[in-house]
Short mmCIF file of C-alpha atoms and ligand atoms in Angstrom, two decimals:
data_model
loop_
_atom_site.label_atom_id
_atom_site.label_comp_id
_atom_site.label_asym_id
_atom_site.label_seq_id
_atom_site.Cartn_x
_atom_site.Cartn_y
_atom_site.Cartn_z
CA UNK A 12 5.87 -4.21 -4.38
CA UNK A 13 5.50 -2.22 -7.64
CA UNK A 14 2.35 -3.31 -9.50
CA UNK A 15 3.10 -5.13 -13.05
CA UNK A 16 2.74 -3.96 -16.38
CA UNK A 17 -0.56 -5.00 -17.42
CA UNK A 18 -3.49 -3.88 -16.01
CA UNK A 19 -5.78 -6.84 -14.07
CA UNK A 20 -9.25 -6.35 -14.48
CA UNK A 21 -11.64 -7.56 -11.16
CA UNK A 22 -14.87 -8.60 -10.42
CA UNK A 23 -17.24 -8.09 -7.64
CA UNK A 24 -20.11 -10.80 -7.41
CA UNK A 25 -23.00 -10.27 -5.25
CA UNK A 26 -22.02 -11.79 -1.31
CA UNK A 27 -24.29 -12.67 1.34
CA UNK A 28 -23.83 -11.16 4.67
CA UNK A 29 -20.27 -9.35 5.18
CA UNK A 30 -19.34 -10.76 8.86
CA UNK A 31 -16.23 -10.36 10.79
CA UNK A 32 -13.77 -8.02 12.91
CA UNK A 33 -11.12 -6.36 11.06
CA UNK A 34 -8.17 -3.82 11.03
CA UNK A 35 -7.77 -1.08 7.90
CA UNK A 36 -3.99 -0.59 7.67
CA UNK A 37 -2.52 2.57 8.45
CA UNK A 38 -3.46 6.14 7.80
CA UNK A 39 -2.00 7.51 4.53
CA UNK A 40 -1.48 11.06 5.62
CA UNK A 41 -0.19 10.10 8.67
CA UNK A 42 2.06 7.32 7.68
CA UNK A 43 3.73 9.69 5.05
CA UNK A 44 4.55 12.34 7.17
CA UNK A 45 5.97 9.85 9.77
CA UNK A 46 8.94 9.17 6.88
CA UNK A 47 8.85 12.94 6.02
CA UNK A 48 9.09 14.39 9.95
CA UNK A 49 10.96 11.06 11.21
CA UNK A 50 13.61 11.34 8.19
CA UNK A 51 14.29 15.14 9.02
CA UNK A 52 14.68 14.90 12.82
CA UNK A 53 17.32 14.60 14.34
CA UNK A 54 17.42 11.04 16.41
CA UNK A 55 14.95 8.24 15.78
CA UNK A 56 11.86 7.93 15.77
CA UNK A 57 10.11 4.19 15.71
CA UNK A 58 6.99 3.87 13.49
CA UNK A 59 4.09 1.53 14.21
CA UNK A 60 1.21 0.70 12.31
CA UNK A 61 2.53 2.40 9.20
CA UNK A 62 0.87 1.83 5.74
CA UNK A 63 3.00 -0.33 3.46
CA UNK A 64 1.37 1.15 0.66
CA UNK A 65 3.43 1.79 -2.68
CA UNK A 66 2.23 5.48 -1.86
CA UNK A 67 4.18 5.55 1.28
CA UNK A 68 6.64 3.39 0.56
CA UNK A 69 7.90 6.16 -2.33
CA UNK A 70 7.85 8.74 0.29
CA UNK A 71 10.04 6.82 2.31
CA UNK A 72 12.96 5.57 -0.54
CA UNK A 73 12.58 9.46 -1.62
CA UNK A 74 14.20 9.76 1.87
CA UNK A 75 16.31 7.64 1.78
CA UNK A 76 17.88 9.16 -1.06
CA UNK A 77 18.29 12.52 0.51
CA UNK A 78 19.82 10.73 3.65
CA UNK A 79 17.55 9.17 5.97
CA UNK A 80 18.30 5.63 7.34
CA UNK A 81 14.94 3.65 7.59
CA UNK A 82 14.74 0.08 8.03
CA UNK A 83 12.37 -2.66 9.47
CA UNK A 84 12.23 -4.08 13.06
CA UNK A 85 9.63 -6.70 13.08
CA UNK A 86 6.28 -4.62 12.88
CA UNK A 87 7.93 -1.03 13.36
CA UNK A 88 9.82 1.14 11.37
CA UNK A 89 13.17 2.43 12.99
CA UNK A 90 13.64 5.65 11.17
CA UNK A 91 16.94 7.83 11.70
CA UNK A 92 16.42 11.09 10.64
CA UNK A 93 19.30 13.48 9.20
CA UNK A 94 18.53 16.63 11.34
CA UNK A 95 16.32 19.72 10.08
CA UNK A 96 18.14 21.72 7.34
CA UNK A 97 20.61 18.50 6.68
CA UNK A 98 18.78 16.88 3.75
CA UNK A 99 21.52 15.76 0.99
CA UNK A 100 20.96 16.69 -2.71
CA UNK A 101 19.52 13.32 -4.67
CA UNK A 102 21.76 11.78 -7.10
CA UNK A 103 18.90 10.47 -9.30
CA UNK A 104 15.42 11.56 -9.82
CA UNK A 105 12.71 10.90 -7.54
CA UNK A 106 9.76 8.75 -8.49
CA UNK A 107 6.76 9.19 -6.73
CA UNK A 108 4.75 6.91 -8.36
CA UNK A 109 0.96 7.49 -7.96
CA UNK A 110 1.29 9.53 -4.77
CA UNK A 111 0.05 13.29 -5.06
CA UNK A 112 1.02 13.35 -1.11
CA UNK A 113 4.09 12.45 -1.63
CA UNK A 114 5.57 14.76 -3.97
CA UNK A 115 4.32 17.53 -2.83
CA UNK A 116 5.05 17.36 0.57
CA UNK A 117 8.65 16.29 -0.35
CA UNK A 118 8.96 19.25 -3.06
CA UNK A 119 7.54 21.90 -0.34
CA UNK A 120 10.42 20.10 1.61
CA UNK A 121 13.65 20.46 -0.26
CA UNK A 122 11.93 23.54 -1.76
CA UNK A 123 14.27 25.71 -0.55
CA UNK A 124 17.68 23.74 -0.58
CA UNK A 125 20.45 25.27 -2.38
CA UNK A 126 20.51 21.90 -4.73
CA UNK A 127 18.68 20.43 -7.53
CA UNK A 128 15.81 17.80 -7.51
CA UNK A 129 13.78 16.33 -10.34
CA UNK A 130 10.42 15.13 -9.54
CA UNK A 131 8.81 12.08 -11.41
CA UNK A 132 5.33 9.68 -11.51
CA UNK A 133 3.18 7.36 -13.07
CA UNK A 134 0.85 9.06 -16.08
CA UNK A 135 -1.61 9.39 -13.26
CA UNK A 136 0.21 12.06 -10.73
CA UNK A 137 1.85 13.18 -14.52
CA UNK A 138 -1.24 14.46 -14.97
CA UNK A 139 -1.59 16.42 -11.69
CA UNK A 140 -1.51 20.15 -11.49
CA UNK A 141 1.82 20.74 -9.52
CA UNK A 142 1.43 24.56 -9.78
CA UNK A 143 -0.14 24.98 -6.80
CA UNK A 144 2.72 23.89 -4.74
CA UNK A 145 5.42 25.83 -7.28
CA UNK A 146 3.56 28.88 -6.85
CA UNK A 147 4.15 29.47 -3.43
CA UNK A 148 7.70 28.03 -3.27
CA UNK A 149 8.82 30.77 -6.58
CA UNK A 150 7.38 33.22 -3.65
CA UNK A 151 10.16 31.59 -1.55
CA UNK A 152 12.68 31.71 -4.04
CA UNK A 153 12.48 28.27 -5.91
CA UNK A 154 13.40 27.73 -9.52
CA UNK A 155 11.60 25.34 -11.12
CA UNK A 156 12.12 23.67 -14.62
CA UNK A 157 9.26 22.19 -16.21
CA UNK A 158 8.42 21.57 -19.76
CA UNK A 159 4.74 20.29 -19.21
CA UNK A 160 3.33 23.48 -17.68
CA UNK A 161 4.29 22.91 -13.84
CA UNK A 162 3.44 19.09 -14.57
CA UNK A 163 5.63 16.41 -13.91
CA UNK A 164 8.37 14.99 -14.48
CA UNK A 165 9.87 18.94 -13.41
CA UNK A 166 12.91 19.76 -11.46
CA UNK A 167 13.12 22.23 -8.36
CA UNK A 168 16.64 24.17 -7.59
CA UNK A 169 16.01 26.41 -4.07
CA UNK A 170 17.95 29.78 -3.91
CA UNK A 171 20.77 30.36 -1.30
CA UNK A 172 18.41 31.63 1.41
CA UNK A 173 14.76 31.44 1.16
CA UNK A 174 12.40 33.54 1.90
CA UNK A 175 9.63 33.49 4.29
CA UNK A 176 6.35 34.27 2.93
CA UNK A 177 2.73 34.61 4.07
CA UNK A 178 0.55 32.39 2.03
CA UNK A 179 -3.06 32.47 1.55
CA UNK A 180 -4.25 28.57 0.08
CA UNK A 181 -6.43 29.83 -2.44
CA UNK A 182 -8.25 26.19 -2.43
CA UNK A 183 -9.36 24.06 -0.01
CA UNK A 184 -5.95 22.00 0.47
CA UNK A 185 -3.32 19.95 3.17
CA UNK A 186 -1.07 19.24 0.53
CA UNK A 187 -0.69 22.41 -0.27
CA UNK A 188 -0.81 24.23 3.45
CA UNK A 189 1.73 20.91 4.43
CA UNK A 190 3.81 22.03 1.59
CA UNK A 191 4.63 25.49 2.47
CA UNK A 192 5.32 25.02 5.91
CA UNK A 193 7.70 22.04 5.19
CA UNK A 194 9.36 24.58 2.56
CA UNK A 195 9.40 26.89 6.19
CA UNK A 196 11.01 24.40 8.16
CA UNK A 197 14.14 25.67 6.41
CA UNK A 198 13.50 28.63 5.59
CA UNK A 199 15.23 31.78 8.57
CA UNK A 200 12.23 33.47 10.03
CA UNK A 201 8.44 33.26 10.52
CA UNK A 202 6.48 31.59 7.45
CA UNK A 203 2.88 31.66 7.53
CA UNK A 204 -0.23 29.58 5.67
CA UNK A 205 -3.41 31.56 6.02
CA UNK A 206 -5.97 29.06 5.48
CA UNK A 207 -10.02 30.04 5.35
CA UNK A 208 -11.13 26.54 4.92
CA UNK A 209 -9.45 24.33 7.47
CA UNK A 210 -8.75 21.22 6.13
CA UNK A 211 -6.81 17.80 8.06
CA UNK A 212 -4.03 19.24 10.39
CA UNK A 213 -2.38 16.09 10.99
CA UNK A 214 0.79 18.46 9.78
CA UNK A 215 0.30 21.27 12.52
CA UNK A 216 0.04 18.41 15.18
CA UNK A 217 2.66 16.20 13.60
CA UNK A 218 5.59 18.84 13.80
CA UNK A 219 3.97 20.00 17.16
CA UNK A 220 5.03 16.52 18.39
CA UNK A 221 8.56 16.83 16.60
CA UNK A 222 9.36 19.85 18.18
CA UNK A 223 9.04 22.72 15.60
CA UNK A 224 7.41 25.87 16.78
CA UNK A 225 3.85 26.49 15.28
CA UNK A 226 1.35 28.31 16.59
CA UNK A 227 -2.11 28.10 15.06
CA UNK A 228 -4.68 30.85 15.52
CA UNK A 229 -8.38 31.33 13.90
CA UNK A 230 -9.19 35.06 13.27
CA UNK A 231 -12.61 36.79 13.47
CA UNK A 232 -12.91 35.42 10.13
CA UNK A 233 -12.42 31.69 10.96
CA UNK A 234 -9.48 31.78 8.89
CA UNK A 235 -6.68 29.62 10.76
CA UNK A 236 -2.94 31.16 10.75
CA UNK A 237 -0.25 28.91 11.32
CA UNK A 238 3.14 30.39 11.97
CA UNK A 239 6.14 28.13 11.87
CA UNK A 240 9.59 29.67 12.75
CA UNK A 241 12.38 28.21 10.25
CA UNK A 242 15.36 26.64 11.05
CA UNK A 243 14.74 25.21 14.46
CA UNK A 244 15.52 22.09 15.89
CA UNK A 245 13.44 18.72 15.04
CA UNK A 246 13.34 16.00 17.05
CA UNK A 247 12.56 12.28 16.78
CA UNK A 248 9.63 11.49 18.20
CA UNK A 249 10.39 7.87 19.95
CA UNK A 250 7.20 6.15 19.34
CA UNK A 251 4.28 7.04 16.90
CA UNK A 252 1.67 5.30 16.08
CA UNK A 253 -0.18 5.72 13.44
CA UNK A 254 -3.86 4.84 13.69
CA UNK A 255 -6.41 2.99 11.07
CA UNK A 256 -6.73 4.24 7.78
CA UNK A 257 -10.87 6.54 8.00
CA UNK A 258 -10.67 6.85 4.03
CA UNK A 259 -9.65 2.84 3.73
CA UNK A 260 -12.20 2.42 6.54
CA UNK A 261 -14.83 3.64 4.24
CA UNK A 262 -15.18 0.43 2.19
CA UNK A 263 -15.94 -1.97 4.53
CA UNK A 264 -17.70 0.62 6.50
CA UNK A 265 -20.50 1.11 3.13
CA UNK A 266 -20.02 -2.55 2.48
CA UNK A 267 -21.38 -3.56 5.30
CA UNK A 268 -24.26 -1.17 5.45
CA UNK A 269 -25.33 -2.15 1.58
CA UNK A 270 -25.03 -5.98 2.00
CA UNK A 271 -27.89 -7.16 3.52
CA UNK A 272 -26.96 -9.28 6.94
CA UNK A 273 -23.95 -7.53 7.70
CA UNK A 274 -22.36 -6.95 10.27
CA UNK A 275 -19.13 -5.84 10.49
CA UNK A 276 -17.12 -4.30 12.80
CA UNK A 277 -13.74 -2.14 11.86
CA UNK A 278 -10.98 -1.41 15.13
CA UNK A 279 -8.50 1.40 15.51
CA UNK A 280 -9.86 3.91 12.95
CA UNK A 281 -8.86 7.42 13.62
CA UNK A 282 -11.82 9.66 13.91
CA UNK A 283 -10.45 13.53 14.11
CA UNK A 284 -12.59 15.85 12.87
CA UNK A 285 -11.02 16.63 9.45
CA UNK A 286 -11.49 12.80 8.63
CA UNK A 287 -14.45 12.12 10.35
CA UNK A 288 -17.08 13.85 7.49
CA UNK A 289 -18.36 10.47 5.88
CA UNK A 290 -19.34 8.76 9.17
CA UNK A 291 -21.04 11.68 10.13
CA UNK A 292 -22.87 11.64 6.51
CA UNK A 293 -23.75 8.18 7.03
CA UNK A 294 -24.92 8.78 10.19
CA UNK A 295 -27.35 11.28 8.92
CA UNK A 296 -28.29 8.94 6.25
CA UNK A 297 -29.72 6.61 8.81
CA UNK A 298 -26.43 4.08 8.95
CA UNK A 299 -26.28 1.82 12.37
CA UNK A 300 -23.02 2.63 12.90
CA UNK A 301 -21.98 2.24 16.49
CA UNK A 302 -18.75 4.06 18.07
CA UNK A 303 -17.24 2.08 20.69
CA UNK A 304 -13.76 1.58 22.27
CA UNK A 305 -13.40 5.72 22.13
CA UNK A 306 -9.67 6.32 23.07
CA UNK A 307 -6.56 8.57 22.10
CA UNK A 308 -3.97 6.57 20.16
CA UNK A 309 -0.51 8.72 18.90
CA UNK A 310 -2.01 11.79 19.85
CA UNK A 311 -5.55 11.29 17.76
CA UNK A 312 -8.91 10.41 18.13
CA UNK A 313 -9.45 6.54 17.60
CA UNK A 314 -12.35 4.10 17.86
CA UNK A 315 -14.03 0.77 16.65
CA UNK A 316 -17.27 0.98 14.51
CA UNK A 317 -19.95 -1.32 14.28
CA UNK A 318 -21.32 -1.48 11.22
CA UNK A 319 -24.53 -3.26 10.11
CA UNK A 320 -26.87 -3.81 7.00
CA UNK A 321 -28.91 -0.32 7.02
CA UNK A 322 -32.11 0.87 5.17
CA UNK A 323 -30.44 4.27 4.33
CA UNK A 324 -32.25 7.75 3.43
CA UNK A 325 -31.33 9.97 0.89
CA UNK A 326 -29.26 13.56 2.04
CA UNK A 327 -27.76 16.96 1.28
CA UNK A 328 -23.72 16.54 2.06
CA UNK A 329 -23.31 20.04 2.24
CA UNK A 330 -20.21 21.78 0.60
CA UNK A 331 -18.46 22.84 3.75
CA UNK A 332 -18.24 19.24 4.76
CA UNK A 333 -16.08 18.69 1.64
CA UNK A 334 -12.40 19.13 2.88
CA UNK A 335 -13.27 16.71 5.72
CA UNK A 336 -14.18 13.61 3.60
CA UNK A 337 -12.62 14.38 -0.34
CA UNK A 338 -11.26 11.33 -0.87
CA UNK A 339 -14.71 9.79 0.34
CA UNK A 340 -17.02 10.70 -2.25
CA UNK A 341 -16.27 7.84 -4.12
CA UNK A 342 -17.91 4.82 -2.04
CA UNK A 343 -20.58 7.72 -0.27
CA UNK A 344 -21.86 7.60 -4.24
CA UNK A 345 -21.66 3.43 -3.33
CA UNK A 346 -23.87 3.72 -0.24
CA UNK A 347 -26.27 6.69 -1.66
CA UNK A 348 -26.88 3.97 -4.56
CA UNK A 349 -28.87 1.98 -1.94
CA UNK A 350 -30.19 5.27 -0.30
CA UNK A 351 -34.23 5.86 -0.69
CA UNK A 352 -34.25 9.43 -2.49
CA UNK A 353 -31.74 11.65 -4.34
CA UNK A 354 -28.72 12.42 -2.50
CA UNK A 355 -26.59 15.48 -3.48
CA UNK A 356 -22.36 16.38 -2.69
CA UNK A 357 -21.72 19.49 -3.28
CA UNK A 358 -18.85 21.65 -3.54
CA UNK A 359 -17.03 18.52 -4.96
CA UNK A 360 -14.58 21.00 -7.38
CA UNK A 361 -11.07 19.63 -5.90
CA UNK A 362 -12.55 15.54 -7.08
CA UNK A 363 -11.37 16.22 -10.51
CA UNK A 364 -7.78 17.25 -10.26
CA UNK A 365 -7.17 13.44 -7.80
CA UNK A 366 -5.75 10.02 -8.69
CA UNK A 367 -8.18 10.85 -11.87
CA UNK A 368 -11.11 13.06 -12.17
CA UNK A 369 -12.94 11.01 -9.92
CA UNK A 370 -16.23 13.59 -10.57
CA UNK A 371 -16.06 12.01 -14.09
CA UNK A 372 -15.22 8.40 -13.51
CA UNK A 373 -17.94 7.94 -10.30
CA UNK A 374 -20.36 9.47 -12.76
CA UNK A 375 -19.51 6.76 -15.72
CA UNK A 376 -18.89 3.91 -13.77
CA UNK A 377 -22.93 4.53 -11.87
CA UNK A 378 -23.78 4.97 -16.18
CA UNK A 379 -21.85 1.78 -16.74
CA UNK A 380 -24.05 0.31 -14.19
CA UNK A 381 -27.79 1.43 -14.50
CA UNK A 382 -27.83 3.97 -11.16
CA UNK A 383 -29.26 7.17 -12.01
CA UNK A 384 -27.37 10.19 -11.19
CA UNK A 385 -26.53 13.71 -12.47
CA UNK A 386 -23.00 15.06 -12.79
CA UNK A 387 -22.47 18.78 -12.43
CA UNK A 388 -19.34 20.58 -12.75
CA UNK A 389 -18.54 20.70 -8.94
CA UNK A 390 -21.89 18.77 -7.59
CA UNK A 391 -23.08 15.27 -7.76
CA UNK A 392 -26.41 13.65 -6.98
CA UNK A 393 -27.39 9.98 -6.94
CA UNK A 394 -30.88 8.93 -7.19
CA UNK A 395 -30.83 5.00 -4.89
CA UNK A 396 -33.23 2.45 -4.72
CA UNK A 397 -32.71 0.26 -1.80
CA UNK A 398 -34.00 -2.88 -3.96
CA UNK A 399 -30.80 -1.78 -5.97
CA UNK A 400 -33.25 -1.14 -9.16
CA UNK A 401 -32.25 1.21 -12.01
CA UNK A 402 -34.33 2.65 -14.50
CA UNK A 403 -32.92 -0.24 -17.49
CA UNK A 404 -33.34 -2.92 -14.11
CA UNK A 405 -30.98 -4.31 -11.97
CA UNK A 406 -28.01 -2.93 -11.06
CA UNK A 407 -24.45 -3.89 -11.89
CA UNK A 408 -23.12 -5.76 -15.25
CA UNK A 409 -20.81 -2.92 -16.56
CA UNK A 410 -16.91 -2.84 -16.20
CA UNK A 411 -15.57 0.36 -14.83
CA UNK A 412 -12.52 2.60 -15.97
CA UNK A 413 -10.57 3.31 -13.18
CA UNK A 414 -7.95 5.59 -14.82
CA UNK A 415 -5.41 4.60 -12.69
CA UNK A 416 -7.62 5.67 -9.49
CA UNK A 417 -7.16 3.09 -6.11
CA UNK A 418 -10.10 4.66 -4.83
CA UNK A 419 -12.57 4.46 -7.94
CA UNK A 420 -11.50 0.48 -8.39
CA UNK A 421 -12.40 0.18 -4.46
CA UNK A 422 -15.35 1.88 -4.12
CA UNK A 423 -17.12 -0.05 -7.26
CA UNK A 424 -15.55 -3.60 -6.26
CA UNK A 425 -17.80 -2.91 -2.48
CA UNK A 426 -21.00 -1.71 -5.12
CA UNK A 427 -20.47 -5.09 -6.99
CA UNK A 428 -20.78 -6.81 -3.44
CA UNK A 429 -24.24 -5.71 -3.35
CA UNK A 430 -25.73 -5.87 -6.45
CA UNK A 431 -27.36 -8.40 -8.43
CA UNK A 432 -25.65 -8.46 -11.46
CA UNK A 433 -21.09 -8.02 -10.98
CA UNK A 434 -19.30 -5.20 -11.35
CA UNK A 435 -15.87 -5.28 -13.35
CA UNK A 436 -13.15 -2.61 -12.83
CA UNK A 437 -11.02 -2.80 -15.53
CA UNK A 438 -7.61 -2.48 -13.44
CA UNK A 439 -7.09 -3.43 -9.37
CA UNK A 440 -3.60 -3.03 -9.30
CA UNK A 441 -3.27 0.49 -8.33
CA UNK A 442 -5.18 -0.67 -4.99
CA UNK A 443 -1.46 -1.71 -3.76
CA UNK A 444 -1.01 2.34 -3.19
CA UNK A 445 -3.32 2.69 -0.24
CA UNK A 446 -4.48 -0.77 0.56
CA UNK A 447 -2.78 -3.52 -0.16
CA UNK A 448 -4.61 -5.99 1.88
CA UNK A 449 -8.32 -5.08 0.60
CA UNK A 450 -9.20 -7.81 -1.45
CA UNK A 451 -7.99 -10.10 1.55
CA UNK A 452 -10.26 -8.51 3.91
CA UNK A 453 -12.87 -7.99 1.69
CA UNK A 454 -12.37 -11.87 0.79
CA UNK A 455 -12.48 -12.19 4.78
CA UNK A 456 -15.48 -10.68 5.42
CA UNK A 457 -17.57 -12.62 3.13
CA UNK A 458 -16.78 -10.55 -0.13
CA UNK A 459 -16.56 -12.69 -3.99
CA UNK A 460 -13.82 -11.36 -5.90
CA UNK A 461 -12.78 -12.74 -8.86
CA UNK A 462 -10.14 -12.03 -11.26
CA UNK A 463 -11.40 -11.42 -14.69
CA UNK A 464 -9.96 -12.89 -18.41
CA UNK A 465 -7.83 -15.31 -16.38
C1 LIG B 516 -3.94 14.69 1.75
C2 LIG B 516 -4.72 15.77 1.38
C3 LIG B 516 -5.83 15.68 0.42
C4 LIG B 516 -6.26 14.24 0.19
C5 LIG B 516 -5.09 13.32 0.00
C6 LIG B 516 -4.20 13.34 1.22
C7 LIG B 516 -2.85 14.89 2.71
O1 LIG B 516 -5.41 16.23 -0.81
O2 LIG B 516 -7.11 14.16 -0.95
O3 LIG B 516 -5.53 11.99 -0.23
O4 LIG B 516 -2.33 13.89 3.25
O5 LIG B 516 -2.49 16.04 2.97
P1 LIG B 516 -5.56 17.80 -1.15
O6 LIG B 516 -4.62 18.56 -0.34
O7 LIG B 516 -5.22 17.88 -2.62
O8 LIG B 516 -6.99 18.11 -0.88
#
């Protein structure tokens, strides 16, 4: 499923109404820890409704390699896991690919094994600070060897015994929370994340569910500590589910409200809290979004959303909101191009160290396509015109650089659904990481995409 070589450029043409029922594939976050947690526990654990994204698929042959069995069964995933502490040292360095998630949940991970692992990826996640996952695990013990300034490719060595640590995230981050209390896992005694900003706990209720024991408290400050005691037992979890994809649910979701005559609605989308922060902006930006079919799935929040063609209203996304929609800010900057006023995301600092500085290439790809807007060094605003007007005219007829970035080439492909003249990103293949079936659905719902210089 690797994408090839070349980049393919894409267009977006303008589409009538976007009509239809569909399913976003599997959560990302979720779907990699269910290879991480299910490879490490002891027994098996069966995985439906995983995401068969390159992303996750790395995750899972990175497991593999360190001694997991996982194979297919029809639609689930039959993973046996090696038992926690029983990871084997990898004979060959591990490519990651795009995925950020991925390595750094897997280097918090084997973090502390007395064995060697090198680390690689794509110029994209080569291009990633790594340092803020090192930092913590040196605390631990960890020798790493790097010779691009805690970049990657790098190679991790853990010491005999590790040692626990209490670590405060000094930025608003699961990867790196996830990654020390993986590295904890085994690691003898009581290692603790001390996080002010909470941020998407899916790992604190994942290894709940396999049996480690955390304990998660919020102190007078509203900090959250989360205590995991090392070297306990893991246990598959027999069957998990993982729900729809809220950050993958996002395109349709905007496509539908910018297209006029839409109406679209999206099943099985998990809707905890730390996800949940750009349907609640779109809510509050007038969307008619309805919530329907409310039920627990795996242990989470899931619903359907109805979706339909809305006259939308400018807003303040305020910073605090940040952790619980970052990857969203992308296609919000879509919907707030149809939004009457100036909407402004703040607090938007951790958008420039993702799949690309995705500050930067939203703010050139709405240049490259008449929409006014204002880049700031953590803040963004976007000035919309529901007639989808610009100050040179209409908008659309520029080609987008999406640096390697699934979510930039998404997010620009739904803009070019709505306005009058296409949008071209200049590469869809790294779509494949998080959403392989997009331009099917998209296609599905009523969507023109075209492939470009063909
Ligand atoms: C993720 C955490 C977020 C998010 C990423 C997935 C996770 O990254 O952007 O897509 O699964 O833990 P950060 O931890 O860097 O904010």
């Amino acid at each position: 499923m690797q994408a090839g070589a070349t980049p393919r450029p894409l267009r977006a043409i303008k589409a009538g109404g976007l009509n239809g029922r569909v399913r976003v594939p599997g959560d990302k976050s979720i779907s990699h820890r269910a290879f991480l947690f299910g490879g490490l526990a002891a027994g098996t654990t069966r995985v439906t409704g995983l995401l068969e994204g390159e992303d996750v698929i790395a995750t899972g042959r990175a497991m593999r390699a360190m001694g997991a069995q996982i194979r297919k069964e029809g639609d689930a995933y039959i993973v046996d896991g090696v038992g926690n502490g029983c990871l084997l040292e990898p004979e060959a360095p591990l490519d990651f690919g795009n995925a950020g998630t991925g390595v750094r949940l897997t280097m918090g991970l084997v973090g502390p094994y007395d064995f060697g692992a090198t680390f690689v990826g794509d110029a994209s996640l080569s291009r990633r600070p790594m340092g803020r996952v090192l930092d913590p695990l040196r605390l631990m013990g960890v020798q790493v060897v790097s010779r691009s300034g805690d970049r990657l490719p790098l190679s991790i060595h853990g010491p005999r015994a590790a040692a626990p640590i209490s670590y405060r995230v000094p930025m608003a981050s699961a990867q790196v929370k996830s990654a020390v209390l993986l590295a904890g896992l085994n690691t003898p005694g009581v290692t603790t994340v001390i996080e002010p900003v909470m941020t998407r706990d899916h790992t604190e209720k994942m290894l709940q569910g396999f049996g480690a024991e955390i304990s998660v408290e919020t102190d007078g400050e509203g900090a959250r500590h989360i205590a995991l005691t090392g070297q306990g037992p893991l246990r598959a979890v027999e069957n998990l589910e993982v729900p729809g994809d809220p950050s993958s649910a996002g395109f349709p979701i905007v496509a539908a409200l910018i297209v006029p005559g839409s109406d679209v609605v999206v099943e099985n989308v998990l809707m905890n809290p730390t996800r949940a922060g750009l349907v609640e902006t779109l809510l509050e930006m007038g969307a008619s979004i309805e919530i329907t079919n409310q039920r627990q799935s795996g242990g989470e929040a899931v619903a359907d959303l109805r979706v339909r063609h809305s006259q939308l209203t400018a807003v303040d996304v305020p910073a605090e909101r940040a952790p619980f929609m970052i990857d969203e800010y992308p296609v919000l900057a879509m919907a707030a191009a149809f939004a009457e006023g100036t909407t402004r995301m703040n607090g938007l600092d951790e958008l420039r160290v993702k799949e690309s500085d995705r500050l930067a290439a939203v703010a050139a790809g709405l240049a490259a396509n008449g929409i006014r807007h204002e880049e700031g060094p953590d803040f963004l605003t976007v000035t919309g015109d529901p007639e989808g007007r610009g100050p040179s005219g209409f908008y659309g007829g520029g080609t987008v650089a999406t640096h390697l970035d699934h979510r930039i080439a998404m997010s620009f492909l739904v803009l070019g659904t709505a306005t009058q003249n296409p949008v071209t990103v200049d590469d869809a293949r790294m779509i494949a990481t998080s959403f392989p079936e997009f331009e099917a659905m998209m296609a599905g719902l009523g969507a023109e995409l075209m492939a470009v210089g063909a």
